[in-house]
Amino acid sequence: MADIDQVAADSNFVADIVVAAELAADTVAADTEDAAEIVQRQDMDKHSSYGDY
């Protein structure tokens, strides 16, 4: 019986790691999108400021 409990505990542990990895991947993707938006905004600011001079 102990072996079955151990297997169940191990599979729960693996499932937790997979979920954590998916969350981390989602966070990285969101950060990358944010960074891309910031760069785009800076480019737009540069272009619009040229017209002021």
Coordinates of C-alpha atoms in Angstrom, one line a residue:
M1 CA 0.0 0.0 0.0
A2 CA 2.9 2.4 0.8
D3 CA 4.1 2.0 -2.8
I4 CA 0.8 3.1 -4.2
D5 CA 0.8 6.2 -1.9
Q6 CA 4.3 7.0 -2.9
V7 CA 3.5 6.8 -6.6
A8 CA 0.5 9.0 -6.1
A9 CA 2.6 11.5 -4.1
D10 CA 5.3 11.5 -6.9
S11 CA 2.7 12.1 -9.6
N12 CA 1.2 15.0 -7.7
F13 CA 4.7 16.4 -7.3
V14 CA 5.3 16.1 -11.0
A15 CA 1.9 17.7 -11.8
D16 CA 2.8 20.6 -9.5
I17 CA 6.1 21.1 -11.3
V18 CA 4.3 21.1 -14.7
V19 CA 1.8 23.6 -13.5
A20 CA 4.5 25.8 -12.1
A21 CA 6.5 25.6 -15.4
E22 CA 3.4 26.6 -17.4
L23 CA 2.8 29.6 -15.1
A24 CA 6.4 30.6 -15.5
A25 CA 6.1 30.3 -19.3
D26 CA 2.9 32.4 -19.3
T27 CA 4.7 35.1 -17.2
V28 CA 7.6 35.2 -19.6
A29 CA 5.3 35.5 -22.6
A30 CA 3.4 38.3 -20.9
D31 CA 6.6 40.1 -20.0
T32 CA 7.9 39.8 -23.5
E33 CA 4.6 41.3 -24.9
D34 CA 4.9 44.2 -22.4
A35 CA 8.5 44.8 -23.4
A36 CA 7.5 44.8 -27.1
E37 CA 4.8 47.3 -26.4
I38 CA 7.2 49.6 -24.5
V39 CA 9.7 49.5 -27.4
Q40 CA 6.9 50.3 -29.9
R41 CA 5.7 53.2 -27.8
Q42 CA 9.3 54.6 -27.5
D43 CA 9.6 54.3 -31.3
M44 CA 6.3 56.2 -31.8
D45 CA 7.5 58.9 -29.3
K46 CA 10.7 59.3 -31.3
H47 CA 8.8 59.7 -34.6
S48 CA 6.3 62.1 -33.1
S49 CA 9.0 64.3 -31.5
Y50 CA 10.8 64.8 -34.8
G51 CA 7.8 66.6 -36.1
D52 CA 8.0 69.2 -33.3
Y53 CA 11.4 70.5 -34.4

